[in-house]
Coordinates of N, CA, C and O in Angstrom, one line a residue:
M1 N 79.1 -8.0 152.3 CA 80.2 -7.9 153.2 C 79.8 -8.3 154.6 O 78.7 -8.0 155.0
N2 N 80.6 -9.0 155.3 CA 80.3 -9.5 156.6 C 81.5 -9.1 157.6 O 82.6 -9.4 157.3
V3 N 81.2 -8.4 158.7 CA 82.2 -7.9 159.6 C 81.8 -8.6 161.0 O 80.7 -8.5 161.4
K4 N 82.8 -9.2 161.6 CA 82.6 -9.7 162.9 C 83.8 -9.6 163.8 O 84.9 -9.5 163.3
N5 N 83.6 -9.5 165.1 CA 84.7 -9.4 166.0 C 85.4 -10.7 166.0 O 84.8 -11.8 165.9
M6 N 86.8 -10.7 166.2 CA 87.5 -11.9 166.4 C 87.1 -12.5 167.7 O 86.7 -11.9 168.6
L7 N 87.3 -13.9 167.7 CA 87.0 -14.6 169.0 C 88.3 -15.1 169.6 O 89.2 -15.5 168.9
S8 N 88.4 -15.0 170.9 CA 89.5 -15.5 171.6 C 89.4 -17.1 171.6 O 88.4 -17.7 171.2
N9 N 90.5 -17.7 172.1 CA 90.5 -19.2 172.2 C 89.4 -19.6 173.2 O 89.0 -20.8 173.1
N10 N 89.0 -18.7 174.1 CA 87.9 -19.1 175.0 C 86.5 -18.8 174.5 O 85.5 -19.0 175.2
G11 N 86.4 -18.3 173.2 CA 85.1 -18.0 172.6 C 84.6 -16.6 172.9 O 83.4 -16.3 172.6
N12 N 85.4 -15.7 173.5 CA 85.0 -14.4 173.8 C 85.3 -13.4 172.7 O 86.3 -13.6 172.0
F13 N 84.4 -12.4 172.5 CA 84.7 -11.4 171.5 C 85.9 -10.6 171.9 O 86.0 -10.2 173.1
I14 N 86.8 -10.3 170.9 CA 87.9 -9.5 171.2 C 87.6 -8.1 170.7 O 87.4 -7.9 169.5
P15 N 87.6 -7.1 171.6 CA 87.3 -5.7 171.1 C 88.3 -5.2 170.2 O 89.5 -5.4 170.3
N16 N 87.8 -4.4 169.2 CA 88.7 -3.7 168.2 C 89.5 -4.6 167.3 O 90.4 -4.1 166.6
Q17 N 89.2 -5.9 167.2 CA 89.9 -6.8 166.3 C 88.8 -7.5 165.5 O 87.9 -8.1 166.0
F18 N 88.9 -7.3 164.1 CA 87.8 -7.7 163.3 C 88.2 -8.6 162.2 O 89.3 -8.5 161.6
I19 N 87.3 -9.5 161.8 CA 87.5 -10.3 160.5 C 86.4 -9.8 159.6 O 85.2 -9.8 160.0
I20 N 86.8 -9.5 158.4 CA 85.9 -9.0 157.4 C 86.0 -9.9 156.2 O 87.0 -10.2 155.7
D21 N 84.8 -10.4 155.7 CA 84.7 -11.2 154.5 C 83.9 -10.3 153.5 O 82.8 -9.8 153.7
D22 N 84.6 -10.1 152.3 CA 83.9 -9.3 151.3 C 83.2 -10.2 150.3 O 83.2 -11.4 150.3
D23 N 82.5 -9.5 149.3 CA 81.7 -10.3 148.4 C 82.5 -10.9 147.3 O 81.9 -11.6 146.4
N24 N 83.8 -10.6 147.2 CA 84.7 -11.2 146.2 C 85.5 -12.4 146.7 O 86.4 -12.8 146.1
G25 N 85.2 -12.9 147.9 CA 85.9 -14.0 148.5 C 87.2 -13.7 149.2 O 88.0 -14.5 149.6
N26 N 87.4 -12.4 149.5 CA 88.6 -12.0 150.2 C 88.3 -11.9 151.7 O 87.1 -11.6 152.1
R27 N 89.3 -12.2 152.5 CA 89.1 -12.1 154.0 C 90.2 -11.2 154.5 O 91.3 -11.2 154.1
F28 N 89.8 -10.3 155.4 CA 90.7 -9.3 156.0 C 90.7 -9.4 157.5 O 89.7 -9.8 158.1
F29 N 91.9 -9.0 158.0 CA 92.0 -8.8 159.5 C 92.2 -7.3 159.7 O 93.1 -6.7 159.1
Q30 N 91.3 -6.7 160.5 CA 91.4 -5.3 160.8 C 91.7 -5.2 162.3 O 91.0 -5.8 163.1
S31 N 92.7 -4.4 162.7 CA 93.0 -4.0 164.1 C 92.6 -2.6 164.3 O 93.2 -1.7 163.6
Y32 N 91.7 -2.3 165.1 CA 91.2 -0.9 165.3 C 90.7 -0.4 164.0 O 89.8 -1.0 163.4
N33 N 91.3 0.7 163.4 CA 90.9 1.2 162.1 C 91.8 0.9 161.0 O 91.6 1.4 159.9
S34 N 92.7 -0.1 161.1 CA 93.7 -0.4 160.1 C 93.5 -1.8 159.6 O 93.4 -2.8 160.4
I35 N 93.5 -2.0 158.3 CA 93.6 -3.3 157.7 C 95.0 -3.8 157.8 O 96.0 -3.2 157.4
I36 N 95.2 -5.0 158.4 CA 96.5 -5.6 158.6 C 96.9 -6.7 157.6 O 98.0 -6.7 157.1
V37 N 95.9 -7.5 157.3 CA 96.1 -8.6 156.4 C 94.9 -8.7 155.5 O 93.7 -8.5 155.8
K38 N 95.2 -9.0 154.2 CA 94.2 -9.4 153.2 C 94.5 -10.7 152.7 O 95.7 -11.0 152.2
M39 N 93.6 -11.7 152.7 CA 93.8 -13.0 152.2 C 92.9 -13.1 150.9 O 91.6 -13.0 151.0
S40 N 93.5 -13.2 149.8 CA 92.7 -13.4 148.5 C 92.7 -14.9 148.2 O 93.3 -15.7 149.0
K41 N 92.2 -15.3 147.1 CA 92.1 -16.7 146.8 C 93.5 -17.4 146.6 O 93.6 -18.5 146.9
D42 N 94.4 -16.6 146.2 CA 95.7 -17.1 145.9 C 96.9 -16.4 146.5 O 98.1 -16.9 146.4
K43 N 96.7 -15.3 147.2 CA 97.8 -14.6 147.9 C 97.4 -14.0 149.2 O 96.2 -13.8 149.5
I44 N 98.4 -13.8 150.0 CA 98.2 -13.1 151.3 C 99.0 -11.8 151.3 O 100.2 -11.8 150.9
Y45 N 98.4 -10.7 151.6 CA 99.0 -9.4 151.6 C 99.0 -8.9 153.0 O 98.0 -9.1 153.8
L46 N 100.1 -8.2 153.4 CA 100.2 -7.6 154.7 C 100.4 -6.1 154.5 O 101.2 -5.7 153.6
D47 N 99.8 -5.3 155.3 CA 100.1 -3.8 155.2 C 101.5 -3.5 155.5 O 102.0 -3.9 156.6
K48 N 102.2 -2.9 154.6 CA 103.6 -2.6 154.8 C 104.0 -1.8 156.0 O 105.1 -1.9 156.5
N49 N 103.1 -1.0 156.4 CA 103.4 -0.1 157.6 C 102.8 -0.5 158.9 O 103.3 -0.1 159.9
K50 N 101.8 -1.4 158.8 CA 101.1 -1.7 160.1 C 101.1 -3.2 160.5 O 100.6 -3.6 161.5
W51 N 101.7 -4.1 159.6 CA 101.6 -5.5 159.9 C 102.2 -5.9 161.2 O 101.8 -6.8 161.9
D52 N 103.2 -5.1 161.7 CA 103.9 -5.3 163.0 C 103.9 -4.1 163.8 O 104.8 -3.7 164.5
Y53 N 102.7 -3.4 163.8 CA 102.6 -2.1 164.5 C 102.8 -2.1 166.0 O 103.4 -1.3 166.5
S54 N 102.2 -3.1 166.6 CA 102.3 -3.2 168.1 C 102.2 -4.7 168.5 O 101.9 -5.6 167.7
K55 N 102.5 -4.9 169.8 CA 102.4 -6.2 170.4 C 101.0 -6.8 170.2 O 100.8 -7.9 169.9
T56 N 100.0 -5.9 170.5 CA 98.6 -6.3 170.4 C 98.2 -6.7 168.9 O 97.7 -7.8 168.7
T57 N 98.6 -5.9 168.0 CA 98.4 -6.2 166.6 C 99.0 -7.5 166.2 O 98.4 -8.4 165.6
G58 N 100.3 -7.7 166.6 CA 101.0 -8.9 166.4 C 100.3 -10.2 166.9 O 100.2 -11.2 166.3
K59 N 99.9 -10.0 168.2 CA 99.2 -11.2 168.8 C 98.0 -11.6 168.0 O 97.8 -12.8 167.8
Y60 N 97.2 -10.7 167.6 CA 96.0 -11.1 166.9 C 96.2 -11.4 165.4 O 95.5 -12.2 164.8
R61 N 97.3 -10.8 164.8 CA 97.7 -11.2 163.4 C 98.1 -12.6 163.5 O 97.7 -13.4 162.6
N62 N 98.9 -13.0 164.5 CA 99.3 -14.4 164.6 C 98.2 -15.4 164.7 O 98.1 -16.4 164.1
L63 N 97.2 -15.0 165.5 CA 96.0 -15.8 165.7 C 95.2 -15.9 164.3 O 94.8 -17.0 164.0
F64 N 95.1 -14.8 163.6 CA 94.4 -14.8 162.3 C 95.1 -15.7 161.3 O 94.5 -16.5 160.6
L65 N 96.4 -15.6 161.3 CA 97.2 -16.4 160.3 C 97.6 -17.8 160.8 O 98.1 -18.6 160.0
W66 N 97.3 -18.1 162.0 CA 97.7 -19.4 162.6 C 99.2 -19.7 162.5 O 99.6 -20.8 162.1
E67 N 100.0 -18.7 162.9 CA 101.4 -18.8 162.8 C 102.1 -17.8 163.7 O 101.5 -16.9 164.2
T68 N 103.4 -18.0 163.9 CA 104.2 -17.1 164.7 C 104.7 -15.9 163.9 O 104.7 -16.0 162.7
K69 N 105.2 -14.9 164.6 CA 105.8 -13.8 163.9 C 107.0 -14.2 163.0 O 107.2 -13.8 161.9
K70 N 107.8 -15.2 163.6 CA 109.0 -15.7 162.9 C 108.6 -16.4 161.6 O 109.2 -16.2 160.5
E71 N 107.5 -17.1 161.6 CA 107.0 -17.8 160.4 C 106.5 -16.7 159.4 O 106.7 -16.8 158.2
T72 N 105.8 -15.7 159.9 CA 105.3 -14.6 159.0 C 106.5 -13.9 158.3 O 106.5 -13.7 157.1
E73 N 107.5 -13.6 159.1 CA 108.7 -12.9 158.6 C 109.4 -13.8 157.5 O 109.8 -13.2 156.4
A74 N 109.4 -15.1 157.7 CA 110.1 -16.0 156.7 C 109.2 -16.0 155.4 O 109.8 -16.0 154.3
K75 N 107.9 -15.9 155.5 CA 107.1 -15.9 154.3 C 107.1 -14.6 153.6 O 107.0 -14.5 152.4
I76 N 107.4 -13.5 154.3 CA 107.6 -12.2 153.7 C 108.9 -12.2 152.9 O 109.0 -11.9 151.7
K77 N 109.9 -12.8 153.6 CA 111.3 -12.8 152.9 C 111.3 -13.7 151.7 O 111.9 -13.4 150.7
S78 N 110.5 -14.8 151.7 CA 110.5 -15.7 150.6 C 109.6 -15.2 149.4 O 109.6 -15.8 148.3
G79 N 108.8 -14.2 149.7 CA 107.8 -13.7 148.7 C 106.5 -14.3 148.7 O 105.6 -14.0 147.9
E80 N 106.3 -15.3 149.7 CA 105.0 -15.9 149.8 C 103.9 -14.9 150.2 O 102.8 -15.0 149.8
Y81 N 104.3 -14.0 151.1 CA 103.4 -12.9 151.6 C 103.9 -11.6 150.9 O 105.2 -11.4 150.8
I82 N 103.0 -10.8 150.5 CA 103.4 -9.5 149.9 C 103.1 -8.3 150.8 O 102.0 -8.2 151.3
L83 N 104.1 -7.5 151.0 CA 103.9 -6.2 151.7 C 103.4 -5.2 150.7 O 103.9 -5.0 149.7
T84 N 102.3 -4.5 151.1 CA 101.7 -3.5 150.3 C 100.9 -2.5 151.2 O 100.8 -2.7 152.4
D85 N 100.4 -1.5 150.6 CA 99.6 -0.5 151.3 C 98.2 -0.9 151.3 O 97.5 -0.8 150.2
L86 N 97.6 -1.3 152.4 CA 96.2 -1.7 152.5 C 95.4 -0.7 153.1 O 94.1 -0.9 153.3
N87 N 96.0 0.5 153.5 CA 95.2 1.5 154.2 C 95.2 2.8 153.4 O 96.1 3.1 152.6

């Protein structure tokens, strides 16, 4: 397992925002103590309670997924992203 702080566009470490890679090929975005996103080999899961918890969480979730909140919402609606309990 590998845990590292997210990096800003300027290359600075972002406190309390983490990217975690596990030994099974999954990648996670963690904000403070909560897992927000899990990327597996074929699916993306968002925590059903925390995926849009705050403006800060949203900002870094968007950076992790390389998309806007509107795009994320559309992918949830279409079933491309799955809402589930990650915590």
